Coordinates of C-alpha atoms and ligand atoms in Angstrom, one line a residue:
M1 CA -11.1 -18.8 92.5
V2 CA -8.1 -18.3 90.3
K3 CA -9.0 -17.5 86.7
I4 CA -6.8 -18.6 83.8
C5 CA -7.2 -17.5 80.2
C6 CA -5.2 -19.0 77.4
I7 CA -4.9 -17.1 74.1
G8 CA -4.5 -19.6 71.3
A9 CA -6.5 -22.9 71.1
G10 CA -3.9 -24.9 69.2
Y11 CA -1.8 -28.0 69.7
V12 CA -0.1 -26.5 72.8
G13 CA -2.9 -24.4 74.3
G14 CA -5.7 -26.9 74.0
P15 CA -4.2 -30.0 75.6
T16 CA -2.2 -28.0 78.2
M17 CA -5.3 -26.1 79.5
A18 CA -7.4 -29.3 79.5
V19 CA -4.9 -30.9 81.8
I20 CA -4.7 -27.9 84.1
A21 CA -8.5 -27.9 84.3
L22 CA -8.5 -31.6 85.0
K23 CA -5.9 -31.4 87.7
C24 CA -7.0 -28.1 89.3
P25 CA -10.8 -28.2 89.8
S26 CA -10.7 -25.0 91.8
I27 CA -9.3 -23.0 88.8
E28 CA -11.5 -21.7 86.0
V29 CA -9.7 -22.2 82.7
V30 CA -11.0 -20.4 79.5
V31 CA -9.2 -21.1 76.2
V32 CA -9.8 -18.3 73.6
D33 CA -9.0 -18.0 69.9
I34 CA -9.8 -15.7 67.1
S35 CA -10.6 -18.6 64.9
V36 CA -14.4 -19.3 65.1
P37 CA -14.2 -22.8 63.4
R38 CA -11.5 -23.8 65.9
I39 CA -13.5 -22.8 69.0
T40 CA -16.6 -24.4 67.5
A41 CA -14.7 -27.6 67.1
W42 CA -13.4 -27.5 70.7
N43 CA -17.0 -27.2 71.8
S44 CA -18.1 -30.1 69.7
D45 CA -17.6 -33.9 69.7
T46 CA -15.0 -33.6 67.0
L47 CA -12.0 -31.8 68.5
P48 CA -9.9 -29.8 66.0
I49 CA -6.7 -31.8 66.9
Y50 CA -6.3 -35.5 67.2
E51 CA -4.4 -36.5 70.4
P52 CA -4.9 -39.8 72.3
G53 CA -6.7 -39.3 75.6
L54 CA -7.6 -35.7 75.0
Y55 CA -11.3 -36.1 74.2
D56 CA -12.0 -37.9 77.5
I57 CA -10.5 -35.1 79.5
V58 CA -12.2 -32.3 77.5
K59 CA -15.6 -34.2 78.0
E60 CA -15.0 -34.4 81.7
C61 CA -14.0 -30.7 82.3
R62 CA -15.9 -28.8 79.6
G63 CA -18.7 -26.7 81.0
R64 CA -17.3 -27.4 84.6
N65 CA -14.1 -25.5 84.8
L66 CA -13.0 -25.6 81.2
F67 CA -14.4 -23.3 78.6
F68 CA -13.7 -22.5 74.9
S69 CA -14.6 -19.0 73.7
T70 CA -14.1 -16.5 70.9
D71 CA -14.7 -13.7 73.3
V72 CA -11.0 -13.0 73.7
E73 CA -11.2 -9.6 75.3
K74 CA -13.7 -10.4 78.0
H75 CA -11.9 -13.5 79.2
V76 CA -8.5 -11.8 79.1
R77 CA -9.9 -8.9 81.2
E78 CA -11.3 -11.3 83.8
A79 CA -8.2 -13.5 84.1
D80 CA -5.5 -13.5 86.8
I81 CA -3.0 -15.5 84.7
V82 CA -3.0 -15.1 80.9
F83 CA -1.1 -17.8 78.9
V84 CA -0.2 -16.8 75.4
S85 CA 0.0 -19.8 73.1
V86 CA -0.3 -18.2 69.7
N87 CA 1.6 -19.4 66.6
T88 CA 5.1 -18.1 66.0
P89 CA 5.9 -19.2 62.4
T90 CA 9.1 -18.5 60.5
K91 CA 9.1 -15.1 58.9
T92 CA 8.4 -15.3 55.1
R93 CA 9.4 -11.9 54.1
G94 CA 11.5 -8.9 55.2
L95 CA 14.4 -8.9 57.7
G96 CA 15.3 -12.4 58.8
A97 CA 13.0 -14.1 56.2
G98 CA 13.3 -17.8 56.2
K99 CA 14.9 -17.9 59.7
A100 CA 13.6 -15.4 62.3
A101 CA 10.4 -16.0 64.2
D102 CA 7.4 -14.0 63.1
L103 CA 6.1 -12.4 66.2
T104 CA 3.1 -10.6 64.7
Y105 CA 0.6 -12.8 66.5
W106 CA 2.4 -12.4 69.8
E107 CA 2.7 -8.6 69.5
S108 CA -1.0 -8.2 68.7
A109 CA -1.9 -10.5 71.6
A110 CA 0.3 -8.4 73.9
R111 CA -1.2 -5.1 72.8
M112 CA -4.7 -6.5 73.2
I113 CA -3.9 -7.6 76.8
A114 CA -2.6 -4.1 77.6
D115 CA -5.7 -2.6 76.1
V116 CA -8.4 -4.5 77.8
S117 CA -6.9 -5.1 81.2
K118 CA -8.3 -3.5 84.3
S119 CA -6.5 -5.5 87.0
D120 CA -3.0 -6.8 87.6
K121 CA -2.0 -9.9 85.6
I122 CA 0.6 -12.5 85.2
V123 CA 1.3 -13.0 81.5
V124 CA 2.9 -16.4 80.6
E125 CA 4.8 -17.0 77.5
K126 CA 3.9 -20.5 76.4
S127 CA 4.7 -20.6 72.7
T128 CA 8.3 -21.0 71.8
V129 CA 9.8 -17.6 71.1
P130 CA 13.3 -16.2 70.5
V131 CA 15.4 -15.3 73.5
K132 CA 14.5 -11.9 75.0
T133 CA 10.9 -11.9 73.5
A134 CA 9.7 -11.6 77.1
E135 CA 11.6 -8.4 77.4
A136 CA 9.9 -7.0 74.3
I137 CA 6.5 -8.1 75.5
E138 CA 7.2 -6.5 78.8
K139 CA 7.9 -3.2 77.1
I140 CA 4.6 -3.4 75.2
L141 CA 2.7 -4.2 78.3
T142 CA 4.3 -1.6 80.6
H143 CA 4.2 1.2 78.0
N144 CA 0.5 0.7 77.6
S145 CA -0.3 -0.3 81.1
K146 CA -2.4 2.6 82.5
G147 CA -0.9 1.8 86.0
I148 CA -1.6 -1.9 85.9
N149 CA 1.1 -4.3 87.1
F150 CA 2.0 -7.0 84.6
Q151 CA 4.5 -9.7 85.5
I152 CA 5.8 -11.7 82.6
L153 CA 6.9 -15.3 82.9
S154 CA 8.4 -17.8 80.4
N155 CA 6.9 -21.3 80.8
P156 CA 7.9 -23.2 77.7
E157 CA 6.0 -26.3 76.9
F158 CA 7.9 -29.5 76.3
L159 CA 5.0 -31.8 75.3
A160 CA 5.4 -33.9 72.1
E161 CA 2.3 -34.4 69.9
G162 CA 0.8 -37.9 70.0
T163 CA 1.9 -38.2 73.6
A164 CA 0.8 -34.8 74.8
I165 CA -1.5 -36.0 77.6
E166 CA 1.1 -38.4 79.0
D167 CA 3.7 -35.7 78.8
L168 CA 1.5 -33.2 80.6
F169 CA 0.6 -35.7 83.3
K170 CA 4.2 -36.7 84.0
P171 CA 6.5 -34.0 82.7
D172 CA 10.2 -34.6 82.9
R173 CA 10.3 -31.0 84.2
V174 CA 8.2 -27.8 84.3
L175 CA 10.3 -24.7 83.6
I176 CA 9.3 -21.3 84.9
G177 CA 11.4 -18.3 84.1
G178 CA 10.8 -14.9 85.7
R179 CA 12.3 -11.7 86.9
E180 CA 14.5 -11.8 89.9
T181 CA 12.5 -9.0 91.6
P182 CA 10.1 -9.6 94.5
G183 CA 7.2 -9.1 92.0
G184 CA 8.7 -11.6 89.6
Q185 CA 9.3 -14.2 92.4
K186 CA 5.7 -13.8 93.6
A187 CA 4.5 -14.5 90.0
I188 CA 6.7 -17.5 89.7
Q189 CA 5.3 -18.8 93.0
A190 CA 1.7 -18.3 91.7
L191 CA 2.4 -20.4 88.6
K192 CA 4.2 -22.9 90.7
D193 CA 1.1 -23.3 92.8
V194 CA -0.8 -24.3 89.7
Y195 CA 1.6 -27.0 88.6
S196 CA 2.4 -28.3 92.0
Q197 CA -1.2 -29.7 92.2
W198 CA 0.1 -32.6 90.2
V199 CA 3.8 -32.2 89.4
P200 CA 6.4 -33.1 92.2
E201 CA 8.1 -30.1 93.6
E202 CA 11.6 -31.2 92.5
R203 CA 10.5 -31.3 88.8
I204 CA 9.5 -27.6 88.8
L205 CA 12.6 -25.7 87.8
T206 CA 12.8 -21.9 88.1
T207 CA 15.3 -19.7 86.3
N208 CA 15.6 -16.2 84.9
L209 CA 13.5 -15.3 81.9
W210 CA 16.2 -15.7 79.3
S211 CA 17.4 -19.0 80.5
A212 CA 13.9 -20.4 80.3
E213 CA 13.4 -19.1 76.7
L214 CA 16.8 -20.4 75.6
S215 CA 16.4 -23.8 77.3
K216 CA 13.4 -24.5 75.1
L217 CA 15.3 -23.7 71.9
A218 CA 18.3 -25.6 73.1
A219 CA 16.2 -28.7 74.1
N220 CA 14.6 -28.9 70.6
A221 CA 18.0 -28.3 68.9
F222 CA 19.6 -31.1 70.9
L223 CA 16.8 -33.5 70.1
A224 CA 16.8 -32.7 66.4
Q225 CA 20.6 -33.0 66.4
R226 CA 20.3 -36.6 67.7
I227 CA 18.0 -37.5 64.7
S228 CA 20.4 -35.8 62.2
S229 CA 23.3 -37.7 63.8
V230 CA 21.6 -41.0 63.5
N231 CA 20.4 -40.2 60.0
A232 CA 23.9 -39.2 58.9
M233 CA 25.0 -42.6 60.2
S234 CA 22.2 -44.3 58.3
A235 CA 23.8 -43.1 55.0
L236 CA 27.2 -44.5 56.0
C237 CA 25.6 -47.8 57.1
E238 CA 24.0 -48.2 53.7
A239 CA 27.3 -47.5 52.0
T240 CA 29.2 -50.0 54.2
G241 CA 26.7 -52.7 55.0
A242 CA 26.3 -51.9 58.7
N243 CA 22.8 -51.9 60.2
V244 CA 21.7 -48.5 61.7
S245 CA 19.4 -50.1 64.2
Q246 CA 22.3 -52.2 65.6
V247 CA 24.6 -49.2 65.7
A248 CA 22.0 -47.0 67.4
Y249 CA 21.3 -49.7 70.0
A250 CA 24.9 -50.2 70.7
V251 CA 25.5 -46.4 71.0
G252 CA 22.4 -45.9 73.1
K253 CA 23.6 -48.4 75.7
D254 CA 26.2 -45.9 76.8
S255 CA 24.4 -44.3 79.7
R256 CA 26.0 -41.0 78.8
I257 CA 24.2 -41.1 75.5
G258 CA 21.0 -43.0 76.4
P259 CA 18.7 -45.1 74.2
K260 CA 15.8 -42.7 73.3
F261 CA 15.4 -40.6 70.2
L262 CA 17.8 -42.6 68.0
N263 CA 15.5 -43.9 65.4
S264 CA 16.7 -43.3 61.9
S265 CA 14.0 -42.0 59.6
V266 CA 13.2 -40.2 56.4
G267 CA 13.8 -37.0 58.4
F268 CA 12.3 -35.2 61.3
G269 CA 9.2 -32.9 60.9
G270 CA 6.8 -31.1 63.2
S271 CA 6.2 -27.5 64.0
C272 CA 9.1 -27.1 66.3
F273 CA 12.4 -28.6 65.4
Q274 CA 13.2 -26.8 62.1
K275 CA 11.6 -23.6 63.2
D276 CA 13.4 -23.5 66.5
I277 CA 16.8 -24.3 65.0
L278 CA 16.3 -21.6 62.3
N279 CA 15.5 -19.3 65.1
L280 CA 18.6 -20.2 67.1
V281 CA 20.7 -19.8 64.0
Y282 CA 19.3 -16.3 63.4
I283 CA 19.9 -15.3 67.0
C284 CA 23.5 -16.6 66.8
E285 CA 24.0 -14.6 63.6
C286 CA 22.6 -11.4 65.2
N287 CA 24.9 -11.9 68.2
G288 CA 28.0 -12.1 66.0
L289 CA 28.5 -15.9 66.4
P290 CA 28.7 -17.2 62.8
E291 CA 30.5 -20.4 63.8
V292 CA 27.8 -21.4 66.3
A293 CA 25.1 -20.5 63.7
E294 CA 26.9 -22.7 61.2
Y295 CA 27.1 -25.6 63.6
W296 CA 23.3 -25.7 64.2
K297 CA 22.5 -25.1 60.5
Q298 CA 24.1 -28.4 59.7
V299 CA 21.4 -30.2 61.6
I300 CA 18.8 -28.9 59.2
K301 CA 21.1 -29.5 56.1
I302 CA 21.4 -33.2 57.1
N303 CA 17.6 -33.4 57.5
D304 CA 17.1 -32.0 54.0
Y305 CA 19.8 -34.3 52.7
Q306 CA 18.0 -37.3 54.2
K307 CA 14.7 -36.5 52.5
N308 CA 16.5 -35.9 49.1
R309 CA 18.4 -39.2 49.6
F310 CA 15.2 -41.0 50.1
V311 CA 13.6 -39.6 46.9
N312 CA 16.8 -40.3 44.9
R313 CA 16.8 -43.9 46.2
V314 CA 13.2 -44.4 45.0
V315 CA 13.8 -43.0 41.6
A316 CA 17.2 -44.7 41.1
S317 CA 15.9 -48.1 42.1
M318 CA 13.0 -47.8 39.6
F319 CA 15.2 -47.6 36.5
N320 CA 15.8 -43.9 37.1
T321 CA 12.3 -42.8 36.4
V322 CA 9.0 -42.7 38.2
S323 CA 7.3 -40.7 35.4
G324 CA 3.7 -41.8 35.0
K325 CA 4.1 -44.6 37.6
K326 CA 1.7 -44.9 40.5
V327 CA 3.5 -44.6 43.8
A328 CA 1.6 -45.3 47.0
I329 CA 2.4 -43.1 50.0
L330 CA 1.5 -44.6 53.3
G331 CA 1.5 -41.9 56.1
F332 CA 1.6 -38.2 55.6
A333 CA 1.5 -36.9 59.2
F334 CA 4.9 -35.9 60.6
K335 CA 4.8 -38.8 63.1
K336 CA 2.3 -41.4 64.3
D337 CA -0.7 -40.7 66.5
T338 CA -1.2 -37.1 65.2
G339 CA -3.0 -35.6 62.2
D340 CA -0.5 -32.7 62.2
T341 CA 1.4 -32.3 58.9
R342 CA 3.4 -29.2 59.7
E343 CA 6.9 -29.6 58.3
T344 CA 6.3 -33.3 57.7
P345 CA 9.0 -35.0 55.7
A346 CA 6.2 -36.3 53.5
I347 CA 5.8 -32.9 51.9
D348 CA 9.3 -32.8 50.6
V349 CA 9.3 -36.4 49.6
C350 CA 6.0 -36.1 47.7
K351 CA 7.2 -32.9 46.1
G352 CA 10.4 -34.6 45.0
L353 CA 8.5 -37.6 43.4
L354 CA 6.0 -35.2 41.8
G355 CA 9.0 -33.4 40.3
D356 CA 9.9 -36.6 38.6
K357 CA 6.3 -36.8 37.4
A358 CA 5.1 -39.7 39.6
N359 CA 1.3 -40.2 40.2
L360 CA 0.8 -40.3 44.0
S361 CA -1.9 -42.2 45.8
I362 CA -1.7 -41.1 49.5
Y363 CA -3.2 -42.7 52.6
D364 CA -2.9 -41.4 56.1
P365 CA -5.4 -42.5 58.8
Q366 CA -5.6 -38.9 60.3
V367 CA -5.0 -36.5 57.5
N368 CA -7.7 -35.5 55.0
E369 CA -7.5 -34.6 51.3
D370 CA -7.9 -30.9 51.8
Q371 CA -4.9 -30.8 54.1
I372 CA -2.7 -32.8 51.8
Q373 CA -3.6 -30.8 48.8
R374 CA -3.0 -27.6 50.7
D375 CA 0.4 -28.9 51.9
L376 CA 1.6 -30.0 48.4
S377 CA 0.5 -26.7 46.7
M378 CA 1.8 -24.4 49.4
K379 CA 5.1 -22.6 49.2
K380 CA 7.7 -23.4 51.9
F381 CA 7.3 -21.5 55.2
D382 CA 3.6 -20.7 54.6
W383 CA 2.6 -23.9 56.2
D384 CA 2.2 -22.8 59.8
H385 CA 0.4 -19.6 59.1
P386 CA -3.2 -19.9 60.3
L387 CA -5.7 -21.1 57.7
H388 CA -7.7 -18.0 57.7
L389 CA -4.6 -16.0 56.4
Q390 CA -3.9 -18.5 53.6
P391 CA -5.2 -18.1 50.1
M392 CA -8.7 -19.7 50.1
S393 CA -8.4 -22.1 47.2
P394 CA -4.9 -23.2 46.5
T395 CA -4.5 -25.0 43.2
T396 CA -5.0 -28.8 43.5
V397 CA -2.1 -31.0 42.4
K398 CA -3.6 -33.2 39.8
Q399 CA -1.1 -36.0 40.0
V400 CA -2.2 -36.6 43.6
S401 CA -5.1 -38.7 44.8
V402 CA -5.9 -39.1 48.5
V403 CA -7.6 -42.4 49.5
W404 CA -9.0 -43.8 52.8
D405 CA -7.2 -47.1 53.0
A406 CA -3.8 -48.7 52.4
Y407 CA -5.1 -51.3 50.0
T408 CA -6.7 -48.8 47.6
A409 CA -3.5 -46.7 47.7
T410 CA -1.3 -49.6 46.8
K411 CA -3.5 -51.3 44.1
D412 CA -1.7 -51.2 40.7
A413 CA 1.2 -49.3 42.2
H414 CA 4.8 -49.8 41.2
A415 CA 6.1 -48.8 44.6
V416 CA 5.0 -48.2 48.2
C417 CA 6.8 -45.4 50.3
I418 CA 6.2 -45.6 54.1
L419 CA 6.6 -42.1 55.4
T420 CA 4.9 -42.2 58.9
E421 CA 5.3 -45.0 61.5
W422 CA 1.6 -45.7 62.0
D423 CA 1.2 -49.0 63.9
E424 CA -1.3 -50.3 61.4
F425 CA 1.4 -50.3 58.7
K426 CA 3.1 -53.1 60.6
S427 CA 0.2 -55.5 60.3
L428 CA -1.1 -54.9 56.7
D429 CA -1.7 -58.0 54.5
Y430 CA 1.4 -57.5 52.5
K431 CA 0.8 -60.7 50.4
K432 CA -2.5 -59.1 49.3
I433 CA -0.7 -55.8 48.5
Y434 CA 2.0 -57.6 46.6
D435 CA -0.5 -59.5 44.4
S436 CA -2.3 -56.3 43.5
M437 CA 0.8 -54.3 42.6
Q438 CA 2.8 -53.9 39.3
K439 CA 6.0 -56.0 39.2
P440 CA 8.8 -55.6 40.3
A441 CA 7.0 -54.4 43.4
F442 CA 9.1 -52.0 45.6
I443 CA 8.7 -51.0 49.3
F444 CA 10.7 -48.0 50.5
D445 CA 10.4 -48.0 54.3
G446 CA 11.3 -44.5 55.5
R447 CA 10.6 -45.5 59.1
N448 CA 11.8 -49.0 59.5
V449 CA 8.4 -50.3 60.5
V450 CA 8.1 -53.4 58.2
E451 CA 9.9 -56.7 58.6
A452 CA 12.0 -56.5 55.5
D453 CA 13.0 -60.2 55.3
K454 CA 9.4 -61.4 55.4
L455 CA 8.5 -59.0 52.6
R456 CA 11.4 -60.2 50.5
E457 CA 10.1 -63.7 50.9
I458 CA 6.8 -62.5 49.4
G459 CA 8.7 -61.1 46.4
F460 CA 9.1 -57.4 47.2
I461 CA 12.3 -55.4 46.7
V462 CA 12.7 -53.7 50.0
Y463 CA 14.6 -50.6 51.0
S464 CA 14.9 -49.9 54.7
I465 CA 16.6 -46.7 55.8
G466 CA 20.2 -47.4 57.1
K467 CA 19.9 -51.2 56.6
P468 CA 22.1 -53.4 54.3
L469 CA 20.9 -53.1 50.7
D470 CA 19.2 -55.7 48.5
A471 CA 21.3 -56.9 45.5
W472 CA 18.8 -55.0 43.3
L473 CA 19.4 -51.7 45.1
K474 CA 23.1 -52.1 45.2
D475 CA 23.1 -52.5 41.4
M476 CA 21.0 -49.3 41.1
P477 CA 23.0 -46.8 43.1
A478 CA 21.3 -43.5 43.9
I479 CA 23.1 -40.4 42.6
A480 CA 23.5 -38.0 45.5
Ligands
UDX501 C1 9.0 -31.9 69.8 C2 9.7 -32.1 71.2 O1 9.9 -33.5 71.4 C3 8.9 -31.5 72.3 O2 9.6 -31.7 73.5 C4 8.6 -30.1 72.0 O3 7.8 -29.5 73.0 C5 8.0 -29.9 70.6 O4 8.8 -30.5 69.6 P1 7.1 -33.1 68.4 O5 7.5 -32.3 67.3 O6 5.6 -33.1 68.8 O7 7.8 -32.6 69.8 O8 7.4 -34.6 68.2 P2 8.7 -35.5 68.4 O9 8.3 -36.7 69.0 O10 9.8 -34.7 69.1 O11 9.2 -35.9 66.9 C6 9.7 -34.9 66.0 C7 10.1 -35.5 64.7 O12 11.2 -36.3 64.9 C8 9.0 -36.4 64.1 O13 9.0 -36.2 62.7 C9 9.6 -37.8 64.4 O14 9.1 -38.8 63.5 C10 11.0 -37.6 64.3 N1 11.8 -38.6 65.1 C11 11.7 -38.6 66.4 C12 12.7 -39.4 64.4 O15 12.8 -39.3 63.2 N2 13.5 -40.3 65.1 C13 13.4 -40.4 66.5 O16 14.1 -41.2 67.1 C14 12.5 -39.5 67.2
UDX502 C1 36.6 -41.2 75.8 C2 35.3 -41.9 75.9 O1 34.5 -41.4 77.0 C3 35.5 -43.4 76.1 O2 34.3 -44.1 76.2 C4 36.4 -44.0 75.0 O3 36.7 -45.3 75.3 C5 37.7 -43.2 74.9 O4 37.3 -41.8 74.7 P1 38.4 -40.3 77.5 O5 38.9 -39.6 76.3 O6 39.3 -41.0 78.4 O7 37.2 -41.3 77.1 O8 37.6 -39.3 78.5 P2 36.2 -38.5 78.5 O9 35.7 -38.5 79.9 O10 35.2 -39.1 77.5 O11 36.5 -37.0 78.1 C6 37.0 -36.6 76.9 C7 37.2 -35.1 76.9 O12 36.0 -34.5 76.9 C8 38.0 -34.6 78.0 O13 38.9 -33.6 77.6 C9 36.9 -34.0 78.9 O14 37.4 -33.0 79.7 C10 35.9 -33.5 77.9 N1 34.5 -33.3 78.4 C11 33.8 -34.4 78.8 C12 33.9 -32.1 78.4 O15 34.5 -31.1 78.0 N2 32.6 -32.0 78.9 C13 31.9 -33.0 79.3 O16 30.7 -32.9 79.7 C14 32.5 -34.3 79.3
ADP503 P1 0.8 -24.3 68.6 O1 1.2 -25.6 67.9 O2 2.0 -23.5 69.1 O3 -0.2 -24.5 69.6 P2 -1.3 -23.5 66.7 O4 -1.1 -22.9 65.3 O5 -1.8 -24.9 66.8 O6 0.1 -23.4 67.4 O7 -2.2 -22.6 67.5 C1 -2.1 -21.3 67.6 C2 -3.6 -20.6 67.8 O8 -3.4 -19.3 68.1 C3 -4.4 -20.6 66.5 O9 -5.6 -21.4 66.6 C4 -4.6 -19.2 66.1 O10 -5.9 -18.9 65.6 C5 -4.5 -18.5 67.5 N1 -4.2 -17.1 67.5 C6 -3.2 -16.5 66.8 N2 -3.2 -15.1 67.1 C7 -4.2 -14.9 68.0 C8 -4.7 -13.8 68.7 N3 -4.2 -12.6 68.6 N4 -5.8 -13.9 69.5 C9 -6.3 -15.2 69.8 N5 -5.9 -16.3 69.1 C10 -4.9 -16.2 68.2

């Protein structure tokens, strides 16, 4: 029986290993983590992450060939294949701070693997890492190997949160990078044998180590660039009276461009896009390519611009001040169908409104008060450090209340900001909401989820990203 151990029971490690266990009954999969609460949650009925379809799979496999444990060393020692799926946040201090990936967790995982191993192993890089990390890890492993043979592979994960299970069941591609030596090729084949139990052969691509590492950074950069491109267009649409949805539809009909990932929004978030682009920028700078670095930086600049633009629009429309006004925030997660708030645009938008002294009442179906308070009181770049390394009791932000339904959030509010595209926001009773709000009642739709014309009939002043502006909004131009 092949034994797999995955270090890191997070958004990537957890779902990926659950699907491997489901699809490969003859493989024993153990997911290990240093965080005791995380592992306890994986072993309970309340999983530590919300992901549609995940619980059913975990329930089916847990105790059969899927296990969650804090005994990291034991399971690493016993494994044939070790996946490393630990966090790689952006460095907060020192060389490359604010840009380079912090590989502390990776390095300590690699040293531990070298320390405890007694048999040959394939070590698989699963978390996104800078190009040539595999080479660095290989050095740590071989310099400490005591004669054990380690083969390192890069197998970046392309799943998106909220659709992780679908993505894992039917991946567009599985990418495996390895050394071009006989040992490297044998390791690639061993990992291929795992995936080929449910992924068609032609979708499993093999490359050298660096191509695999760079492909992951490039894919995320290209995806983020599409959103910044359509968001840049949204500003121009508002200025000229065009409709960004119509423009995006027409553009996407070109088969060379394609229709997906062209929804204008208040900005992209999530643990990957910004981090990976910053990483790419840093790698370009280190390799003496400032023009290329500058090109990719622009994707992040437009994303920041879009969040600022939204805040400016809210404040400008409401007589240039939100001071002391209740503003309802609907949605805080970085996208629908996840409780994840890493790099969510809601953080910057809320901070912007708080800076103008608004009182926020926040509702998200999957994010709790502790998380929201932590996000709003944390410094930038500290968000994706594990909880146990963060200060225990960050100060609470007094102007913020977190509630458990949309109607409580919007009662007596002057304005509603929709920041996540949760389906339930489409079918709220907006007449009831309007009646309970201060007048004039504003809706700022950062995700284009509501039917603006219907809400205008009710009496709302509605702003939809990239859509022609109401007469009211035209009269109150946002200062950039
Ligand atoms: C992304 C990649 O899609 C995935 O392949 C990679 O493995 C990890 O990073 P994820 O961050 O989970 O996945 O979600 P994704 O669906 O890509 O959305 C990222 C952000 O872009 C979200 O904030 C989303 O709301 C936003 N977005 C996405 C838009 O604003 N418009 C779109 O058209 C699509
Ligand atoms: C373009 C648009 O494709 C077309 O829809 C529009 O109506 C007019 O402009 P055209 O300029 O004739 O058409 O040729 P196109 O095939 O788009 O190529 C433009 C340039 O991009 C060429 O120099 C081509 O060599 C280059 N190119 C194209 C690349 O360098 N790489 C590619 O992958 C594709
Ligand atoms: P991702 O989104 O990439 O999956 P997460 O932050 O959700 O990232 O998960 C990473 C997990 O890795 C965390 O649960 C963290 O506790 C765990 N981790 C980090 N370093 C180690 C380590 N040296 N050994 C075991 N687990 C680790």
